[in-house]
XYZ file of C-alpha atoms in Angstrom:
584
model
C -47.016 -30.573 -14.978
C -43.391 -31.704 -13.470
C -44.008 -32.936 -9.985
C -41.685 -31.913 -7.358
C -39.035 -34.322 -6.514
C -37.264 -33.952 -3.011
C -35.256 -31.870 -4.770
C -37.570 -29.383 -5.209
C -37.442 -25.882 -3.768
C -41.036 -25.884 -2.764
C -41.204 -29.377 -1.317
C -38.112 -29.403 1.272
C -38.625 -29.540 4.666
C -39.017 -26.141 6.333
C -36.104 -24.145 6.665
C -33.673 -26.724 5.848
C -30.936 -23.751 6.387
C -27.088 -23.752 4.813
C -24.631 -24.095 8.053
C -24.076 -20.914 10.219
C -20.508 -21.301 9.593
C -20.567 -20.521 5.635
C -19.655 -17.153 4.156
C -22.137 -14.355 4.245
C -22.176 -14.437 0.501
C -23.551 -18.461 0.345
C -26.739 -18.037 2.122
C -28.141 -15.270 -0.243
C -26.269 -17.039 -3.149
C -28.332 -20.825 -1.926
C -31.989 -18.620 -1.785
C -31.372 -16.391 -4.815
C -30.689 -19.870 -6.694
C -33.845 -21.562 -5.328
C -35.946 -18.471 -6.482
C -34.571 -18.680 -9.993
C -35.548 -22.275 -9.600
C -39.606 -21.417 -8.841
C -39.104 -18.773 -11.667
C -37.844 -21.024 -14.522
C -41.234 -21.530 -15.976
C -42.157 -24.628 -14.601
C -45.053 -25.821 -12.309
C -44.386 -26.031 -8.549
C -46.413 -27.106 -5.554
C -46.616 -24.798 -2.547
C -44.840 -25.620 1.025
C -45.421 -28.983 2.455
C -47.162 -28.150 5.759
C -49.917 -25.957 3.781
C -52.704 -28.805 4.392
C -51.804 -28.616 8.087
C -51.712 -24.862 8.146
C -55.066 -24.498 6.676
C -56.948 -27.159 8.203
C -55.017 -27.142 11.992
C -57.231 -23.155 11.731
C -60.178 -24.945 12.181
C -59.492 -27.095 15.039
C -58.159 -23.564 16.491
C -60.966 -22.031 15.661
C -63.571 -24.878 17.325
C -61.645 -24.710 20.461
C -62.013 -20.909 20.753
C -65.646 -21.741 20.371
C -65.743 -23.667 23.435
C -63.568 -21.538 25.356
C -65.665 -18.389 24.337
C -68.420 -20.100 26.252
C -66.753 -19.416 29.721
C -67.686 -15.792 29.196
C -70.816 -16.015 31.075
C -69.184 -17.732 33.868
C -66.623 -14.724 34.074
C -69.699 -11.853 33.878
C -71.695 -14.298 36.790
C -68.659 -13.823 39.094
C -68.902 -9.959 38.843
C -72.461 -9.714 38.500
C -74.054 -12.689 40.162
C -77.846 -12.981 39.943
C -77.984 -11.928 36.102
C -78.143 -15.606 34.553
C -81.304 -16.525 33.308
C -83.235 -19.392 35.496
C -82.496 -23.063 33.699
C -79.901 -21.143 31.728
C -76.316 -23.220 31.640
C -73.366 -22.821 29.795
C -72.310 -25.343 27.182
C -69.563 -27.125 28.591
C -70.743 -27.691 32.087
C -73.806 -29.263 30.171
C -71.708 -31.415 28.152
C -69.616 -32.858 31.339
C -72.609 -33.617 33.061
C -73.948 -35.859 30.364
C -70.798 -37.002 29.066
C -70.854 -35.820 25.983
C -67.555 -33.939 26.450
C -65.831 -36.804 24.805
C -67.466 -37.523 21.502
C -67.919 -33.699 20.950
C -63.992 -33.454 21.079
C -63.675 -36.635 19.162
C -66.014 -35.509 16.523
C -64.213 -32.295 16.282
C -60.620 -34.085 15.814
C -62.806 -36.169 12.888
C -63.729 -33.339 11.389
C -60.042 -31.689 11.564
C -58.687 -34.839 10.079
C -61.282 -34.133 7.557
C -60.155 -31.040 6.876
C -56.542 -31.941 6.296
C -57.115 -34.736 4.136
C -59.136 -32.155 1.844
C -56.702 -29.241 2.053
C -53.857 -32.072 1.322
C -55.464 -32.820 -2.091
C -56.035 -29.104 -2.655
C -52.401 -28.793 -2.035
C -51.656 -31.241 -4.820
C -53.993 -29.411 -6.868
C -52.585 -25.868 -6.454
C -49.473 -25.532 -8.475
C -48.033 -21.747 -9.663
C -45.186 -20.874 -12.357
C -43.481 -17.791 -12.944
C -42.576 -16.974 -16.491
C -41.191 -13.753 -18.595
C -44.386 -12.518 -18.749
C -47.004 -13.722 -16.494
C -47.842 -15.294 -12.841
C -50.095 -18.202 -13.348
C -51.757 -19.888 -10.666
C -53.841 -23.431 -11.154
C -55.781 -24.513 -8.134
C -59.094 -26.508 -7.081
C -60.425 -30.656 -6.743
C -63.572 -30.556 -8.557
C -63.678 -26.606 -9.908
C -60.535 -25.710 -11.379
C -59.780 -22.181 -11.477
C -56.773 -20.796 -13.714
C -55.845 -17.492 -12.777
C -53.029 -15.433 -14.016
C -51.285 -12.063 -13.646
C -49.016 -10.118 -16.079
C -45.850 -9.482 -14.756
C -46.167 -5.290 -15.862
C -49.686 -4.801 -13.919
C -48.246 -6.184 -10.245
C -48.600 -3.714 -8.146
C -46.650 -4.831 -5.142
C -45.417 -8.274 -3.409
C -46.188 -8.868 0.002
C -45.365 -11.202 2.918
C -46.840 -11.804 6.117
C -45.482 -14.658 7.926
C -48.307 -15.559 11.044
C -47.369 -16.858 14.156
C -47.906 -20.207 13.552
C -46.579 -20.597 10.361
C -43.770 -19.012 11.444
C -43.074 -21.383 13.846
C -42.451 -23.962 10.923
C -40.725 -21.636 8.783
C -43.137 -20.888 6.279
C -44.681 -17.390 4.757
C -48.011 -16.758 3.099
C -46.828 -14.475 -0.437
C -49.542 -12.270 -2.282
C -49.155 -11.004 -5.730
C -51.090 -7.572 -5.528
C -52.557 -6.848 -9.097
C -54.437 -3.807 -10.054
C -58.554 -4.577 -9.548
C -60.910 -5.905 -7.146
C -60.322 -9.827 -5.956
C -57.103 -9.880 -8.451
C -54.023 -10.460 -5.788
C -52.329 -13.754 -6.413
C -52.009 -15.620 -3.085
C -49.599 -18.262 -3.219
C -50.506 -19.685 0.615
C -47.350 -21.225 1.910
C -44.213 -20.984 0.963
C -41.020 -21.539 2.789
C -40.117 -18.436 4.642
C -36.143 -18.104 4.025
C -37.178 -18.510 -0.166
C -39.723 -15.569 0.268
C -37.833 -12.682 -0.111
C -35.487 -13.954 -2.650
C -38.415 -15.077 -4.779
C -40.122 -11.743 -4.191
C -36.859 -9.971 -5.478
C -36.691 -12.253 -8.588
C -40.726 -11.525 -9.200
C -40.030 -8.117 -9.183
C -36.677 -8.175 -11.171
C -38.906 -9.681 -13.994
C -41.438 -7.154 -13.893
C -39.252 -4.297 -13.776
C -37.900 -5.242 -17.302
C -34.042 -5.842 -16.068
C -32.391 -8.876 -17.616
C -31.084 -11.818 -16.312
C -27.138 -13.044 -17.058
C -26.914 -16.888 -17.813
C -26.042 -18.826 -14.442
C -22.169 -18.448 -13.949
C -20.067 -21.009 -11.486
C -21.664 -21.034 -7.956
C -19.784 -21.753 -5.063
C -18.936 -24.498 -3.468
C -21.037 -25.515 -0.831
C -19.497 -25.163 2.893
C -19.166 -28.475 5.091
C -20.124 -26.683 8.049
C -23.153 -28.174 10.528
C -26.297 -27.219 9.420
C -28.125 -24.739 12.018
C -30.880 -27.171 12.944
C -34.803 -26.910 12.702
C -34.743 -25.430 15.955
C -32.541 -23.168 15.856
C -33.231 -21.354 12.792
C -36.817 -20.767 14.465
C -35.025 -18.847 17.066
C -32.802 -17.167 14.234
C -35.901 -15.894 12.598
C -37.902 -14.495 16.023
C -34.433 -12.598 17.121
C -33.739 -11.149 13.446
C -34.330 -7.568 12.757
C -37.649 -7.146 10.890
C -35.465 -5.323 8.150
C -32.353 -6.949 6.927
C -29.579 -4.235 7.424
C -28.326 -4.918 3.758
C -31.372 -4.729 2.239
C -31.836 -0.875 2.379
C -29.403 1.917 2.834
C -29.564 3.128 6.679
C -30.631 6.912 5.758
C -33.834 5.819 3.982
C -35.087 3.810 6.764
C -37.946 5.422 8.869
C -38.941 3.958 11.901
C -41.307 4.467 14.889
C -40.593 4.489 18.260
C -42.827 2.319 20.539
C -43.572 5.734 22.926
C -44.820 7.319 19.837
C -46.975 4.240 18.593
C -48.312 4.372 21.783
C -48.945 8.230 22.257
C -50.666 7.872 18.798
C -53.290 4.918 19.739
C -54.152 6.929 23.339
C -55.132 9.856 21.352
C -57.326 8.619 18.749
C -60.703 8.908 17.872
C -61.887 5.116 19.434
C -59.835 6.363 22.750
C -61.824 9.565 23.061
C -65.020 7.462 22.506
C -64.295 4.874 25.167
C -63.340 7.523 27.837
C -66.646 9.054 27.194
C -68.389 5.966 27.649
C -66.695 4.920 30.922
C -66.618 8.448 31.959
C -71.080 8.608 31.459
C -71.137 4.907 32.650
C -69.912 4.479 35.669
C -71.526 7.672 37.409
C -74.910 6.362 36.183
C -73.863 2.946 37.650
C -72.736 4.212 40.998
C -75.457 7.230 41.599
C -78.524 4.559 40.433
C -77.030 1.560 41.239
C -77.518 0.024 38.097
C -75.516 -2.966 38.145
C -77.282 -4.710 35.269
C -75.330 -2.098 32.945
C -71.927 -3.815 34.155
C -73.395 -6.614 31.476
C -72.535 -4.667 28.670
C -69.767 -2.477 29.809
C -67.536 -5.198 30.643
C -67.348 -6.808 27.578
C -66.693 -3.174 25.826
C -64.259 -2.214 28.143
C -62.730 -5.852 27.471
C -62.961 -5.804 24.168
C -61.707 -2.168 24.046
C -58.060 -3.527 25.496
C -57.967 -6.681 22.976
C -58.401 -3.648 20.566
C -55.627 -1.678 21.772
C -52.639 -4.618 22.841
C -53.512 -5.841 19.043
C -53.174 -2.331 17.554
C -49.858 -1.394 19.378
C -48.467 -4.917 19.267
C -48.992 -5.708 15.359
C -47.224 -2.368 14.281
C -44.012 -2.836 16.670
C -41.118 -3.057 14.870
C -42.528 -0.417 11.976
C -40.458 0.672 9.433
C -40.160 1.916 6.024
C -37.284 1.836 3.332
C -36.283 2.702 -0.262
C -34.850 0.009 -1.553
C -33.920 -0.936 -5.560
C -37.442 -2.127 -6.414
C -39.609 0.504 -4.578
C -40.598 1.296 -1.600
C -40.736 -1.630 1.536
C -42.993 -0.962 4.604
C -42.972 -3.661 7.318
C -44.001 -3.968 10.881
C -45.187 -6.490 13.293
C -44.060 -8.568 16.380
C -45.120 -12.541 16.226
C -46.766 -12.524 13.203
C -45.084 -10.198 10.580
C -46.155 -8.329 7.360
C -43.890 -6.421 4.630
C -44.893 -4.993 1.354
C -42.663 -3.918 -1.078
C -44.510 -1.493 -3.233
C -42.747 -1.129 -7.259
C -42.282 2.742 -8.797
C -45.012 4.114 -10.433
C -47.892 2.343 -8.570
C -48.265 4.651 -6.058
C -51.528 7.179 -7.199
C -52.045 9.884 -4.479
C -50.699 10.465 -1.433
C -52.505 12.670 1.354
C -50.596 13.712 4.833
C -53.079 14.164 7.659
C -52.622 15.769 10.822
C -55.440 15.368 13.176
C -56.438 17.726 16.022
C -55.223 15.715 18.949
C -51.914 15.342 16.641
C -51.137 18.797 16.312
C -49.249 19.437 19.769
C -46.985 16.802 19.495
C -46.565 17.529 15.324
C -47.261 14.315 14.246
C -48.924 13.047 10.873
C -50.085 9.938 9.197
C -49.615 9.593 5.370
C -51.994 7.426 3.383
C -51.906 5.950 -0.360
C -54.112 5.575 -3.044
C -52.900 2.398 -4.922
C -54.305 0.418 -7.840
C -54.553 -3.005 -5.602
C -56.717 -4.123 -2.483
C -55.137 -6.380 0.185
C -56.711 -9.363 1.066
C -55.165 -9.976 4.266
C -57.305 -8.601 7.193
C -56.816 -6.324 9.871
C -53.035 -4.982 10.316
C -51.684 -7.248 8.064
C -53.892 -5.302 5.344
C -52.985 -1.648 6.739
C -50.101 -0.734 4.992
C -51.800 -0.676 2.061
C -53.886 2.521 2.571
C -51.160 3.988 5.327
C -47.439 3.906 4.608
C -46.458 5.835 7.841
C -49.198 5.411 10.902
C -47.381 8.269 12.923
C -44.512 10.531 12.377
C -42.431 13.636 12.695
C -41.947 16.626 10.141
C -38.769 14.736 9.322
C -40.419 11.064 9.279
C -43.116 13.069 6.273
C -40.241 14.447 4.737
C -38.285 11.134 4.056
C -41.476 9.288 3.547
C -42.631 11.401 0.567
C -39.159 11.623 -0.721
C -39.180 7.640 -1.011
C -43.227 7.366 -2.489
C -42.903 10.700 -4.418
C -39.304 10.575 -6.253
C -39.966 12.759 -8.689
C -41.548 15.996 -5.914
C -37.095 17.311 -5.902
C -36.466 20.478 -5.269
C -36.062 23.536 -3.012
C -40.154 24.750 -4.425
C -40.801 21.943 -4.391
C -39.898 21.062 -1.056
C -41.046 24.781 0.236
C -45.062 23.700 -1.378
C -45.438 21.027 0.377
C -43.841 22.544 3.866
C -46.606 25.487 2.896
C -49.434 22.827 2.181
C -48.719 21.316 5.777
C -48.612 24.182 8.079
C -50.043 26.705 5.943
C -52.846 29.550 6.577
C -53.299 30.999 3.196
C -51.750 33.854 2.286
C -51.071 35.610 -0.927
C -47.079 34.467 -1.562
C -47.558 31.052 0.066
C -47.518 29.857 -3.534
C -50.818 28.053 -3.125
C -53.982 29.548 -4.758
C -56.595 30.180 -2.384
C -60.639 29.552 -2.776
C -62.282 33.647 -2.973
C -63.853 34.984 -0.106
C -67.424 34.690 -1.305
C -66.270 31.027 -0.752
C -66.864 31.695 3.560
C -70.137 30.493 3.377
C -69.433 26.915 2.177
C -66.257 27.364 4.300
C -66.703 29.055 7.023
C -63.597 28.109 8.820
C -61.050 26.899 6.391
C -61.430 29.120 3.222
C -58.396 30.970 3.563
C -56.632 27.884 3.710
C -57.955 25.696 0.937
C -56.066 26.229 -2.064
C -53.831 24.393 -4.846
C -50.300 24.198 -6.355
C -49.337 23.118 -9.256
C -45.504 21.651 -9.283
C -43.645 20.308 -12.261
C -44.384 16.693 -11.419
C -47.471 16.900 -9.003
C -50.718 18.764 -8.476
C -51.156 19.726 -4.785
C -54.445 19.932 -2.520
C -54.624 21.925 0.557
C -57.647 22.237 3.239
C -58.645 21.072 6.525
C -58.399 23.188 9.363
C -59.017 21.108 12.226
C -57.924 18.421 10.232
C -55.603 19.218 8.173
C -54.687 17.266 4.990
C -52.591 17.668 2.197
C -53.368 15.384 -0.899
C -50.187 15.320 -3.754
C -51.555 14.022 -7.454
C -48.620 12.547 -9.432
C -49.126 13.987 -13.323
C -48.093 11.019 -14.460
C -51.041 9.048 -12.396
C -53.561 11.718 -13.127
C -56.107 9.657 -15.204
C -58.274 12.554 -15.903
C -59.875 15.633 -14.694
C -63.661 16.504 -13.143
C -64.967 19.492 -13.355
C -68.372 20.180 -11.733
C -70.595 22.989 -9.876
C -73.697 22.413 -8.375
C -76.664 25.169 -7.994
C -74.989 27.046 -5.036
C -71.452 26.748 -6.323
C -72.967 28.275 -9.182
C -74.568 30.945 -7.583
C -71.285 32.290 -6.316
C -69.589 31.796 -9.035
C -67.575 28.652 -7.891
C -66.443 25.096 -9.427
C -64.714 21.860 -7.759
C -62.444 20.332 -9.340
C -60.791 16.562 -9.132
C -57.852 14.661 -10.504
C -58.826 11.721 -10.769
C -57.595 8.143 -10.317
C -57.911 4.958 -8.979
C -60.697 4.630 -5.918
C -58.487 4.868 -3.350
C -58.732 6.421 0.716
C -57.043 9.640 -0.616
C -59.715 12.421 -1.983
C -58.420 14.722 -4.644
C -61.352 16.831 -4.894
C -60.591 20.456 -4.319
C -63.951 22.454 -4.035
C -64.576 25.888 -3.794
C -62.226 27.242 -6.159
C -63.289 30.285 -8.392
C -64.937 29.431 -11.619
C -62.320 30.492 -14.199
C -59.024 29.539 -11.777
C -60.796 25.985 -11.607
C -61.566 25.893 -15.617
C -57.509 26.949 -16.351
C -56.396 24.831 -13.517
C -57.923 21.743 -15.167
C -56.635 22.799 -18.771
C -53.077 22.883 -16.766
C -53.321 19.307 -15.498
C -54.402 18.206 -18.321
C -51.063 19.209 -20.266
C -49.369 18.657 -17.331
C -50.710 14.778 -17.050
C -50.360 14.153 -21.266
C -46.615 15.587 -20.902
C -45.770 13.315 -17.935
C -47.605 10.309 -19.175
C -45.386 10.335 -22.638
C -42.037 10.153 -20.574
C -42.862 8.331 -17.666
C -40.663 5.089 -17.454
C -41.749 3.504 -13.904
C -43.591 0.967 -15.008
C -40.422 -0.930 -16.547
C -38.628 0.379 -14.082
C -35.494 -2.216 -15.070
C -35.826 -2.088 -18.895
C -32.818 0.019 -19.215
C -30.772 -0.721 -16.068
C -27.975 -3.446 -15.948
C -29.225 -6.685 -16.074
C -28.607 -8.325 -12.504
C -26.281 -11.584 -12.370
C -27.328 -14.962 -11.694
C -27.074 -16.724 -8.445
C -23.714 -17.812 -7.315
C -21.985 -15.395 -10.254
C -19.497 -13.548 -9.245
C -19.394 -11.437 -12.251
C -19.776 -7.714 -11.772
C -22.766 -6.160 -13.033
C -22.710 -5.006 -16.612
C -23.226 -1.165 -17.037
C -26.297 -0.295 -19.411
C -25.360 1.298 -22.727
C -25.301 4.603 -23.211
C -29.127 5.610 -25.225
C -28.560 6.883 -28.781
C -30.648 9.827 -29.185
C -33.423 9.741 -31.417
C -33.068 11.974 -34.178
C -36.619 12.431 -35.288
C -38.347 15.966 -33.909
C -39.963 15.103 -30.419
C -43.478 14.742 -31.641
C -46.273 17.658 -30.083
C -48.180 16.454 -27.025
C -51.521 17.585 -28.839
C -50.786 15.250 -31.902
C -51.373 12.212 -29.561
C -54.581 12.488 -28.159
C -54.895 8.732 -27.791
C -52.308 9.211 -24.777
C -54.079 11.681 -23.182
C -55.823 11.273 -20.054
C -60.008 11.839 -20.643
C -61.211 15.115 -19.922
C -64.785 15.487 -18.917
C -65.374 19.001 -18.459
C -65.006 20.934 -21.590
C -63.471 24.472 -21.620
C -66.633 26.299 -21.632
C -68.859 27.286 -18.846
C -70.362 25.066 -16.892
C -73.289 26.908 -16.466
């Protein structure tokens, strides 16, 4: 292992920024070069103030603890009478006895402590990027060795929290496909983030890197300072303006956010318990339930201020390496999410949705995030809330391939749709009303040239899209009253994932042909799908500080041996387990 020298990428000091008054061109030129540095192979250490970022969290975290135990004062002084005789809160307690002092002191030993630990774990946790693979070393006593090819990553994200965005530095996960997989590599410094994302993702899309050419000269100019880089970063745009083009960016306005989170399922709830509560409270004079209802009703607005605030600033974009979803306020999050790794995609209009016509779209996608709570969301939800023309953009970024005026007309059909018989979706029989009472006429399929489509829901209505390339095989089933009327479900499936593909209710020889269909349909996609190298065949991309023009890819020589038959490579094929017979 090299050790970093000072003039190391990972071990500067945070945000060490080129002068303000350089050319545009030298500040991406300076971070591209120091993310082909962390990607030549070699071991690196993680950002310097990592011990104090993990072990300054539990001094945080102790001092909530005390704090939290001024609750009971607050609930005495609007319900006084309900504390317990000889009951007394902790820190009173401790100032009496004068044990405030040593319990502080002990807790400043024990964050010392924890510094000193996490600064030999940071000496043990080193990462290197190679041609192939993301290998991560880590741990004092129990060394763990955990690696990632470069072809399974599933996306790169970034969330930057408050704090360690106040020192310039940005917590980078490596989402691979499987449970407990990701790659965290738990601080870097926040300007070399993004580039080293882009170079990460350059490698795994198969594109080639030119040799370095002649980089600039450096400019003279001031540097920015510590400070004011800080302030550079909290008054930046959450998207860089030349990072996507301007008509694939989808954002959502804070009156919208807002609507969204007021007419929600947890909203509805809370108004009906305030609503029942306070009546009951006033008519019986129950004050003793104030004990509980203020700590809901507090709780209940933490809830809210956190959901609003940590999607501000929302926004998704189609940029050269997939699709990038972002959002947050003080502590940030963005996800760039490769072609190809998206499996199912379902658009969702809820009741309380439907008068204002907005929708949510989730993903199904091969890897889990790790980061809690908001930071985490965007990997099941690409677009929270949204217009017709928010969906429409939104699927045309996730779902490249779904071009076309059909194409376009199925899924406007599959949004909106009753059921008809020249909707082009097929509809479940009308013996089918008594598992479906309501929504019979409007569950249904369509079968497109790139994507198998799922339409029910009446009071909720959702529209699920299958890629044929991600189909990894197809379920057919019936159980004992489906086969009593004659009826199947069927499901494409693939990864476990939010979205359901299950279509039920379908008639028993349309659901038998409609799985031999996908089943063609997913072999024929699967032997010409190209997303996973994404970059194999594209020009390579020059090295930092070159100022040579891309090279155009060569023109492909066609092949000319016969295109072989899809049913001569069953080994390709995605695994069927219903056979073509009758399931009863």
């Amino acid at each position: 292992m090299t050790d970093p020298t000072p003039g190391d990428p990972a071990s500067r000091p945070p945000d060490s920024a080129p002068g303000s008054a350089a050319p545009d061109a030298a500040v991406p030129a300076a971070e591209a070069r120091i993310a082909e540095e962390l990607t030549d192979g070699d071991w690196h250490r993680l950002h310097p103030a990592t011990p104090v970022l993990r072990g300054g969290v539990l001094f945080l975290v102790a001092i909530g603890f005390l704090v939290s135990s001024l609750r009971e004062q607050l609930v005495e002084q609007f319900v006084p009478g309900q504390r317990r005789d000889g009951e007394q809160d902790l820190i009173p307690m401790l100032v009496e006895t004068g044990s405030l002092i040593w319990v502080i002191l002990a807790l400043l030993a024990f964050t010392l402590l924890a510094v000193g630990v996490s600064y030999l774990s940071w000496r043990m946790h080193t990462f290197r990027v190679t041609e192939e693979t993301v290998e991560v070393r880590s741990g004092i006593l129990s060394r763990t060795n955990r690696r990632a090819r470069l072809d399974r990553i599933q996306g790169v994200n970034i969330v930057r929290p408050l704090v360690a965005r106040l020192i310039g530095a940005a917590k980078l996960e490596i989402q691979v496909a499987g449970n407990d997989a990701n790659l965290p590599l738990q601080y870097l410094r926040s300007r070399d983030a993004d580039a080293f994302r882009l170079r990460v993702l350059r490698l795994a899309s198969g594109a080639r890197a030119e040799a370095a050419g002649s980089a600039p000269a450096a400019s003279g100019a001031p540097a920015r300072g510590f400070v004011g880089s800080r302030v550079d970063d909290f008054l930046a745009p959450e998207l860089d303006p030349d990072a996507a083009p301007p008509q694939s960016v989808v954002r959502i306005p804070l009156p919208r956010l807002v609507g969204a989170v007021l007419l929600s399922a947890p909203t509805v709830v809370l108004v009906l318990f305030v609503a029942v509560g306070i009546p009951l409270i006033v008519r019986f004079e129950a004050w003793y339930l104030l004990v509980p209802l203020l700590p809901t009703l507090l709780g209940s607005a933490g809830f809210f201020v956190r959901r609003i605030t940590r999607s501000l600033r929302y926004s998704v974009a189609g940029t050269p390496d997939g699709v990038r979803v972002g959002f947050g306020l003080l502590s940030t999050s963005n996800d760039t999410i490769p072609p190809g790794r998206i499996h199912a995609v379902e658009v969702v209009q809820p009741l309380l949705w439907r008068a204002a016509g907005w929708w949510e779209i989730r993903i199904t996608r091969a890897s889990h995030s790790s980061s809690p709570g908001a930071a985490g969301q965007q990997n099941t939800s690409i677009l929270p809330v949204g217009d017709r023309r928010d969906v429409d953009r939104v699927l045309g970024l996730v779902l490249p391939d779904l071009v076309g005026d059909q194409a376009l007309a199925l899924v406007a059909v599959g949004m909106t749709g009753h059921g008809g018989a020249d909707d082009g979706f097929t509809t479940s029989p009308r013996r089918a009303w008594i598992l479906k009472p309501f929504s019979w006429r409007r569950t249904g399929f369509a079968v497109d040239a790139s994507a198998f489509l799922v339409r029910r829901g009446v009071i909720w209505r959702r529209l699920v899209i299958v890629p044929h390339a991600r189909t990894q095989g197809v379920d057919l089933t019936q159980g004992p009253i489906d086969r009593r009327l004659d009826l199947v479900s069927v499901r494409a499936a693939t990864v476990a994932g939010p979205v359901d593909t299950r279509l039920g209710a379908i008639d028993r020889a349309t659901g038998m042909e409609l799985s031999t269909r996908l089943v063609q349909a997913a072999v024929a996609s699967a032997r010409s799908d190209t997303s996973a190298r994404w970059g194999a065949e594209a020009a390579s991309w020059p090295a930092p500080g070159s100022a040579a023009a891309p090279v155009p890819a060569p023109e492909p020589v066609p092949d000319p041996r016969p295109e072989p038959d899809p049913a001569s490579a069953p080994a390709e094929a995605p695994r069927h387990r219903s056979t073509p017979e009758d399931p009863a």
